mmCIF file of C-alpha atoms in Angstrom:
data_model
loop_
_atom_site.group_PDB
_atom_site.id
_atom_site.type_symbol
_atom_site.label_atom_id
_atom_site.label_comp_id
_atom_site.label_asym_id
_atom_site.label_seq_id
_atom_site.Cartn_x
_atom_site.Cartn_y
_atom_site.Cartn_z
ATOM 1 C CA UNK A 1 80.595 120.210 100.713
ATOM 2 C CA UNK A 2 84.033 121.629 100.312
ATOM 3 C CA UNK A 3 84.506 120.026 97.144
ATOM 4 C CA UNK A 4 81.401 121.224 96.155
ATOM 5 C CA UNK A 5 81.477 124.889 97.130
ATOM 6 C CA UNK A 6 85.164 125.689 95.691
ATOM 7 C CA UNK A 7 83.646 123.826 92.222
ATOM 8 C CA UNK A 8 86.471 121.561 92.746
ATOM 9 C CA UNK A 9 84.494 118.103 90.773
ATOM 10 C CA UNK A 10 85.172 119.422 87.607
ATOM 11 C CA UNK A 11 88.755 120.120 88.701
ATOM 12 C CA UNK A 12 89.081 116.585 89.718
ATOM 13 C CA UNK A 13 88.022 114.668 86.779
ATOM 14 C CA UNK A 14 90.290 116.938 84.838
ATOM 15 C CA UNK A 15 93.164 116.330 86.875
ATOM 16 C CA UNK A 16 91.989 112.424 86.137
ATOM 17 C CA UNK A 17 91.860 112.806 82.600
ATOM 18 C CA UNK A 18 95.144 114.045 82.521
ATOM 19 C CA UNK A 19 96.617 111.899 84.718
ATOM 20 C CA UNK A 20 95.110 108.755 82.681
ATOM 21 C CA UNK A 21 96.582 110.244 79.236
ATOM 22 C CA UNK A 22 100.059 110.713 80.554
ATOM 23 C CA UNK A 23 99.683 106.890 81.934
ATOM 24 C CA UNK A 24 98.563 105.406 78.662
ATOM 25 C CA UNK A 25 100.351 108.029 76.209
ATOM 26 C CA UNK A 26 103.641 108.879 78.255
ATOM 27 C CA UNK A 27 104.378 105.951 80.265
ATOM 28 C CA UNK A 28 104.914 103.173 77.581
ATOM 29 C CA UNK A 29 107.655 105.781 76.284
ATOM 30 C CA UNK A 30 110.052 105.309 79.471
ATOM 31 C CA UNK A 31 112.698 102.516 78.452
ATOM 32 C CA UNK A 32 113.853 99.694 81.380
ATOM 33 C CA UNK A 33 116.684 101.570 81.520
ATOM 34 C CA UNK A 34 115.030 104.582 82.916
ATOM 35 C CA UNK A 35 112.783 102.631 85.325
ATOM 36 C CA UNK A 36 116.311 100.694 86.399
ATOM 37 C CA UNK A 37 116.909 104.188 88.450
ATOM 38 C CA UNK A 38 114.813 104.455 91.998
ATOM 39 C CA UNK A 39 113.898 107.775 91.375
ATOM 40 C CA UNK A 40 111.959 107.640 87.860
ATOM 41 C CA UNK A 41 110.162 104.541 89.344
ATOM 42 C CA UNK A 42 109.555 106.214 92.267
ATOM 43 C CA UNK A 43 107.760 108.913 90.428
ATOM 44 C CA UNK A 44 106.454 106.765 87.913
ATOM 45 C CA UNK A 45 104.368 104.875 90.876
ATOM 46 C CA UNK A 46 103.516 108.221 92.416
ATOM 47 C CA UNK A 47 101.777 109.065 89.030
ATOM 48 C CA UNK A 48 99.726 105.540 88.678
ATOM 49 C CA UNK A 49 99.074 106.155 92.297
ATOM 50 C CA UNK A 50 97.690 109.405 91.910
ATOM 51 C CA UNK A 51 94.725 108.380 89.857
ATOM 52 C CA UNK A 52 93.997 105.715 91.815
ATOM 53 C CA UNK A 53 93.159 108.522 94.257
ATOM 54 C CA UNK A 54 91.384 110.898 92.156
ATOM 55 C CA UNK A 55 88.655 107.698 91.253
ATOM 56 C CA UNK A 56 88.577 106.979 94.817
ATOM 57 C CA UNK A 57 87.885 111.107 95.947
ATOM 58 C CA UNK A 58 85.151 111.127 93.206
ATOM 59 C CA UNK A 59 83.684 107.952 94.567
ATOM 60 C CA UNK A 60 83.366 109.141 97.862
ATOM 61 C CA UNK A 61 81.657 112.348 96.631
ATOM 62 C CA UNK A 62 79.269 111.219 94.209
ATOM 63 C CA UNK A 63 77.986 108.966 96.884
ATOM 64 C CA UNK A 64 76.203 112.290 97.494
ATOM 65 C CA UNK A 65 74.183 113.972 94.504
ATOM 66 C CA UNK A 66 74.500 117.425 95.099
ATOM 67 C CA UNK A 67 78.587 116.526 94.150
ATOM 68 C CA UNK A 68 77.035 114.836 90.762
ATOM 69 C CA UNK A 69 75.255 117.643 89.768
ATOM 70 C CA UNK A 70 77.829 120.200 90.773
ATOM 71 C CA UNK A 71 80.434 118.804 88.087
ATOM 72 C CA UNK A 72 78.517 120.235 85.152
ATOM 73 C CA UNK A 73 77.558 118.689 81.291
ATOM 74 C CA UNK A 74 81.293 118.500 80.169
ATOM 75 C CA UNK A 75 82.972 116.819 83.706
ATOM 76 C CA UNK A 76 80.538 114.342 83.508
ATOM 77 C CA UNK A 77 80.485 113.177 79.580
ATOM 78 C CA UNK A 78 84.400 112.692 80.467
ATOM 79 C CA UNK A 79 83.913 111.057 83.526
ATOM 80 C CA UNK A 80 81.088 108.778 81.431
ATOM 81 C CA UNK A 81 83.739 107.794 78.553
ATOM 82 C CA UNK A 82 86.167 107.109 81.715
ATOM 83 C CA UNK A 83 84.466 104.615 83.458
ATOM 84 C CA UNK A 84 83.374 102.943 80.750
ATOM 85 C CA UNK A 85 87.111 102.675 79.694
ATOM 86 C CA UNK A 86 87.673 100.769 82.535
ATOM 87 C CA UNK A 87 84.781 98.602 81.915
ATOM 88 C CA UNK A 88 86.121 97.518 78.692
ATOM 89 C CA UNK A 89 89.506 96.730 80.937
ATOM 90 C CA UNK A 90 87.374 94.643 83.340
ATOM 91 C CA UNK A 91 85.925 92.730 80.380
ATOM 92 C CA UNK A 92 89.476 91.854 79.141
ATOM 93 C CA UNK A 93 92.965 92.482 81.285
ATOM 94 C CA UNK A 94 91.705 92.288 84.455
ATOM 95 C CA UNK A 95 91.442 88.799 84.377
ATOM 96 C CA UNK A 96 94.879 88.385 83.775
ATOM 97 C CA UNK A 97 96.067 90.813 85.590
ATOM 98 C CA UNK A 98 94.125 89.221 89.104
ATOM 99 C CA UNK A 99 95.979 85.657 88.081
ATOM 100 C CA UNK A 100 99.244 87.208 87.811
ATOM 101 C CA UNK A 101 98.742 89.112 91.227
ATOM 102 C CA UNK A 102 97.697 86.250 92.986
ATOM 103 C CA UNK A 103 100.650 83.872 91.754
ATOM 104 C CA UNK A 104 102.278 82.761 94.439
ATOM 105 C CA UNK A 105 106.437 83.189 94.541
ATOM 106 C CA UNK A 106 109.030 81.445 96.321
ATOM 107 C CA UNK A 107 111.659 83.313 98.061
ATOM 108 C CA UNK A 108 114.113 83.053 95.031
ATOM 109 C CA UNK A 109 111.591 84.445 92.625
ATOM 110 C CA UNK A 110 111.209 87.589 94.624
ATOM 111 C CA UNK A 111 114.796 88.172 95.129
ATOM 112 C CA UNK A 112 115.317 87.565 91.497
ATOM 113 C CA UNK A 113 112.853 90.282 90.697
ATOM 114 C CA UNK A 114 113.910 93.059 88.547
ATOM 115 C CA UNK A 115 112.644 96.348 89.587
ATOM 116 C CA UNK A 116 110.649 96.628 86.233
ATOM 117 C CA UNK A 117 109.103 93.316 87.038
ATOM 118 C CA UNK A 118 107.949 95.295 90.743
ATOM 119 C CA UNK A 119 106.704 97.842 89.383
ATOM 120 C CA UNK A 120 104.450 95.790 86.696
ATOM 121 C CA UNK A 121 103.300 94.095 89.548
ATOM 122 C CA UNK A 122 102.134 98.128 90.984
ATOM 123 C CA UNK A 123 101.013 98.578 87.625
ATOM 124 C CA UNK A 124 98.678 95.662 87.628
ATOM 125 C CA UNK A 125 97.610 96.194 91.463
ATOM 126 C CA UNK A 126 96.821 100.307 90.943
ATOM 127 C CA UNK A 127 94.828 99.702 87.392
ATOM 128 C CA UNK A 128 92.957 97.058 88.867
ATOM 129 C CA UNK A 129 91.648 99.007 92.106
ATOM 130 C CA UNK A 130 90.983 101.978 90.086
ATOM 131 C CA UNK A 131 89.221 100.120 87.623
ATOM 132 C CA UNK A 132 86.352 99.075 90.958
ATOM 133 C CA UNK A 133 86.354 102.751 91.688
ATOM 134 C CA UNK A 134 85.276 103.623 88.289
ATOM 135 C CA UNK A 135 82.428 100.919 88.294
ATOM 136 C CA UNK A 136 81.311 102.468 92.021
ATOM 137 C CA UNK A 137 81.653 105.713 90.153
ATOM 138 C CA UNK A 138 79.624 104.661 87.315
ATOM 139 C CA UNK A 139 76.827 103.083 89.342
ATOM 140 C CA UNK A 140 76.773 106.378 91.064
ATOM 141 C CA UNK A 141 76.051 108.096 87.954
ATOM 142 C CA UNK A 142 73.427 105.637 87.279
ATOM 143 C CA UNK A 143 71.710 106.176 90.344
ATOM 144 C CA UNK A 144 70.891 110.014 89.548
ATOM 145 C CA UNK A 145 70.319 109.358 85.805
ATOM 146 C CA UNK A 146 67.218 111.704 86.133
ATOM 147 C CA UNK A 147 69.089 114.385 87.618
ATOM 148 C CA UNK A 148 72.274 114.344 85.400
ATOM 149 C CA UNK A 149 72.042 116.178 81.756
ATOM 150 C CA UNK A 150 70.274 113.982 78.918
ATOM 151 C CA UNK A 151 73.804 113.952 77.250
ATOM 152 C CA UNK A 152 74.744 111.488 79.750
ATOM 153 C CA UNK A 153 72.092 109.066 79.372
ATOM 154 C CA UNK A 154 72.741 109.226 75.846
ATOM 155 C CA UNK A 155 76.657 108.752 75.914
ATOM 156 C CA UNK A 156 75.792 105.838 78.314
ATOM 157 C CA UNK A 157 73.033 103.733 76.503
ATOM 158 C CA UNK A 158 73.612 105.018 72.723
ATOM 159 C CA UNK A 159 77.651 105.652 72.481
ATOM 160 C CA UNK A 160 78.891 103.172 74.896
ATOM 161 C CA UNK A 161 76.043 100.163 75.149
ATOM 162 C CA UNK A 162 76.956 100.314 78.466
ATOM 163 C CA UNK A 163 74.721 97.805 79.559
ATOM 164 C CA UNK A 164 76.162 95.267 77.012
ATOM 165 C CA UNK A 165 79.587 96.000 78.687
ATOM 166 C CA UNK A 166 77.987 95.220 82.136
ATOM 167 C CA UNK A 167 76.105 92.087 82.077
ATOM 168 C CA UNK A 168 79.579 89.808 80.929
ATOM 169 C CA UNK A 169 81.151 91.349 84.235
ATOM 170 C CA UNK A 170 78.545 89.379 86.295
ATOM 171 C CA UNK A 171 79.685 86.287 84.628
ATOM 172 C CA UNK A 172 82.963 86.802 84.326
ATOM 173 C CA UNK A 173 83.564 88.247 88.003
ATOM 174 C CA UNK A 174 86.896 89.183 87.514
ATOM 175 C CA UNK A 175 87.205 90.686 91.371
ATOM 176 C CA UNK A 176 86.656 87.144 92.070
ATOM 177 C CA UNK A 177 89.962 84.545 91.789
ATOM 178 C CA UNK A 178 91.062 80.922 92.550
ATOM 179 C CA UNK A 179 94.644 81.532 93.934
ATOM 180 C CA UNK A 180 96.903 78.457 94.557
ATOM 181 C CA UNK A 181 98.814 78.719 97.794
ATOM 182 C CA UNK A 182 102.713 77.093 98.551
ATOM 183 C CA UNK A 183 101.832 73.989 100.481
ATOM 184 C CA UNK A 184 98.280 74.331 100.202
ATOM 185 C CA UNK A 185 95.981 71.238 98.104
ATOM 186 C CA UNK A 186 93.472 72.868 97.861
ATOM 187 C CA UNK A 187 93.145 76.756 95.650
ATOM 188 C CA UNK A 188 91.418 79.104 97.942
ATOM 189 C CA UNK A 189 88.864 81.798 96.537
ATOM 190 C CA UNK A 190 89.698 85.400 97.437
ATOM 191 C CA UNK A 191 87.464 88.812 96.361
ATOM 192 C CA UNK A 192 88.687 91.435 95.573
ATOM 193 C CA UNK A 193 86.754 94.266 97.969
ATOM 194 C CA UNK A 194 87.967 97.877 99.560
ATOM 195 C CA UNK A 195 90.976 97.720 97.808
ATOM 196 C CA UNK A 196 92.647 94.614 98.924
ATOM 197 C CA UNK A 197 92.037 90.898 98.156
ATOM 198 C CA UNK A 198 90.659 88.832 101.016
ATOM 199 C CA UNK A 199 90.436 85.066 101.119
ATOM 200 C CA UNK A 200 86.415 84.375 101.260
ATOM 201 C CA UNK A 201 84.813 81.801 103.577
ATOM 202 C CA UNK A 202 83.106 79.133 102.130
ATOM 203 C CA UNK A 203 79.839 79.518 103.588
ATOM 204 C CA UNK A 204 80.052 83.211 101.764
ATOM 205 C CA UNK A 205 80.044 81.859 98.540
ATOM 206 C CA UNK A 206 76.883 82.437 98.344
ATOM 207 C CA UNK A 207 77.109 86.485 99.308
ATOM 208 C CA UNK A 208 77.519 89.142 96.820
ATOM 209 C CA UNK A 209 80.523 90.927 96.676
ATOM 210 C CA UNK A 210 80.617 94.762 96.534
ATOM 211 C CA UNK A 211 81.466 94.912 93.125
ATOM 212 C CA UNK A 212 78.710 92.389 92.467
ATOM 213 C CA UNK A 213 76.104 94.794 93.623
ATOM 214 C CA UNK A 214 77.882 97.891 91.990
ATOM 215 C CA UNK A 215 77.166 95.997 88.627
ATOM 216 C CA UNK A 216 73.703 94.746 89.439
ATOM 217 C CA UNK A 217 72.437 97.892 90.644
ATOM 218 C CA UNK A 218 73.557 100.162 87.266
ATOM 219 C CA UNK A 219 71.700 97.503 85.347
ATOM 220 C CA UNK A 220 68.995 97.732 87.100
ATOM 221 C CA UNK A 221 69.127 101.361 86.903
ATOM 222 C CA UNK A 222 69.593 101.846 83.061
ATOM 223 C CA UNK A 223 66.596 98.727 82.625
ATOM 224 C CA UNK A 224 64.024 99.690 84.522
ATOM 225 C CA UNK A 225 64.278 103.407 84.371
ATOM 226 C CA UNK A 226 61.097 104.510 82.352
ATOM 227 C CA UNK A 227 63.681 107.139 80.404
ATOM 228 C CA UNK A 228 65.640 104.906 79.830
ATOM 229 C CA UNK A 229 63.725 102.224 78.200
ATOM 230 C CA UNK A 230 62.072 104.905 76.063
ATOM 231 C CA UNK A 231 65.341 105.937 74.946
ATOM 232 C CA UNK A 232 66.934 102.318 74.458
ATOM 233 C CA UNK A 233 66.015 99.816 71.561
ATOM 234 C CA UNK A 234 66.002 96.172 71.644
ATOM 235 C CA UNK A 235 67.507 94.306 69.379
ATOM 236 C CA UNK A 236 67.803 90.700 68.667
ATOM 237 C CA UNK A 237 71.699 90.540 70.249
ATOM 238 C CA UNK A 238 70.505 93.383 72.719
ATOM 239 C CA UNK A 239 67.737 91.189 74.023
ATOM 240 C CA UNK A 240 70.088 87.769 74.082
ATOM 241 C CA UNK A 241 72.302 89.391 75.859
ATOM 242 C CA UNK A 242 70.000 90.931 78.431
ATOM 243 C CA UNK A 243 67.979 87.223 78.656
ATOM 244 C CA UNK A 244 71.460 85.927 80.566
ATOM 245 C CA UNK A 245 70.507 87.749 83.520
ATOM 246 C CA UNK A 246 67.858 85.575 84.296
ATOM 247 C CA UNK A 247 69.648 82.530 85.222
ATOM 248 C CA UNK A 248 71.236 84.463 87.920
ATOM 249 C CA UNK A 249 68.023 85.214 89.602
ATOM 250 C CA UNK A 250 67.257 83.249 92.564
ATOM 251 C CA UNK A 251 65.662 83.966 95.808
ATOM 252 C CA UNK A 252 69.261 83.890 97.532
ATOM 253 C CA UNK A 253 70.009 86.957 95.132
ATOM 254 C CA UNK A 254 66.803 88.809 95.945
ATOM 255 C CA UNK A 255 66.957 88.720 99.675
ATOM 256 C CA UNK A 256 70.205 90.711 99.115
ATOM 257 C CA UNK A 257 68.726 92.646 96.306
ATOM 258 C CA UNK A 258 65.287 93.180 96.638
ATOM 259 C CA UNK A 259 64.735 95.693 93.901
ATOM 260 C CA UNK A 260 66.271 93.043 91.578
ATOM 261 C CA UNK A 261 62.392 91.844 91.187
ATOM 262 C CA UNK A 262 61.416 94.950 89.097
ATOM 263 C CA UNK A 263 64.836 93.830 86.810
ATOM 264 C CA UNK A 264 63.229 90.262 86.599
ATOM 265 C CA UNK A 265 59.887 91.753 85.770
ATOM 266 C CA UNK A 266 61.421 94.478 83.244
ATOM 267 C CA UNK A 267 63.291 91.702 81.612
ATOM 268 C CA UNK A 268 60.285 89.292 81.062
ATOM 269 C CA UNK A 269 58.394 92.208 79.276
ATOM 270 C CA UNK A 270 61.084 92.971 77.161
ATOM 271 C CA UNK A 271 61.444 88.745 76.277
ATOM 272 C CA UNK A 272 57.626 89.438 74.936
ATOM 273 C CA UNK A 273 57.822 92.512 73.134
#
């Protein structure tokens, strides 16, 4: 309510933007040399940290709607090309980036480590995290895609296909990993949830992870939505893409996900049409 009453959204995902271009445009330019001294890397890791923390305010406030449709037309286009910036990260670094978190070290490695090498290691840990946020953001803005300006329906289904960026994520699972541990046979499996990564029990293999339903739930959303099938044409690739859903669907999935049955149904009449 604060947030909302001092028209403070807009103010965040402006602060975000910025925050992002300095970390994509200005970053690369600092040399090992200047991340060698503690105080550039300090504030370096302040910066990456910072909009880790924007993405995680916004998520907390568009959990509510009145906070979605406070931001106005422009905030939320930006915050749309955002998120689906990070999608297109979960679709190809983040992979990578979970692997090379979850290597384990031996006590020489990490005393061997250079402080550029540390901070990578930030670097991969804060841009994966915020990356989560943006997809809770994103299914947030999915959720009130009646609510929200047209422009943002468009930017999602007509610039950014986001549901073509969406539907590899549930097959790729990158918050999901297979992480070898020091005297250890077997790998165990660890998910990547509030943040942190957590070693998962076996008999919750079966159990969707948060990100899981973040992912399901915008597809649903931008499927079955009568706007937005009005507004979004099948193709041939469109529809093959969209027909690898189904062998997810199982009865295990829809007592988590009830409202995954109108997805089944929506994607058996588009199959026909």
């Amino acid at each position: 309510e604060f947030l909302i009453s001092h028209d403070k959204i807009a103010l965040l995902v402006h602060q975000l933007l910025v925050v992002e271009a300095w970390t994509e445009k200005v970053f690369p330019l600092f040399g090992d040399a200047a991340m060698l001294q503690a105080m550039t890397n300090m504030h370096a890791y302040l910066a990456h940290y910072f909009e880790a923390t924007l993405v995680n305010l916004l998520e907390i406030a568009f959990f509510h709607q009145d906070a979605c449709e406070a931001a106005g037309d422009d905030a939320l286009l930006e915050l749309t090309d955002y998120c689906n910036r990070k999608l297109v990260y979960l679709n190809t670094a983040a992979r990578d980036d979970a692997e090379q978190l979850g290597r384990e070290r031996s006590a020489k490695e990490l005393v061997d480590q250079t402080p550029v090498e540390e901070f990578a290691d930030k670097q991969r840990d804060i841009r994966f995290g915020t990356a989560c946020c943006a997809l809770a953001v994103l299914r947030y803005l999915t959720d009130y895609i009646n609510q929200v300006p047209l422009c943002v329906m468009a930017r999602l289904l007509d610039t950014h296909d986001t549901q073509m960026l969406l539907v590899p994520l549930l097959e790729e699972r990158p918050w999901v990993r297979r992480r070898k541990v020091l005297g250890s046979v077997k790998p165990v499996t660890e998910v990547f949830a509030d943040g942190r990564w957590s070693e998962q029990a076996r008999e919750d293999r079966l159990q969707l992870t948060k990100c899981d339903g973040q992912v399901w739930l915008a597809v649903n959303n931008l499927t079955v939505d009568p706007k937005c099938r009005a507004k979004y044409r099948y193709d041939d690739h469109r529809k093959g893409v969209m027909e690898r859903l189904k062998r997810h669907f199982n009865d295990v999935l829809f007592d988590q996900l009830p409202v995954l049955k109108d997805l089944q149904r929506v994607l058996d009449e588009i199959s026909l049409s």
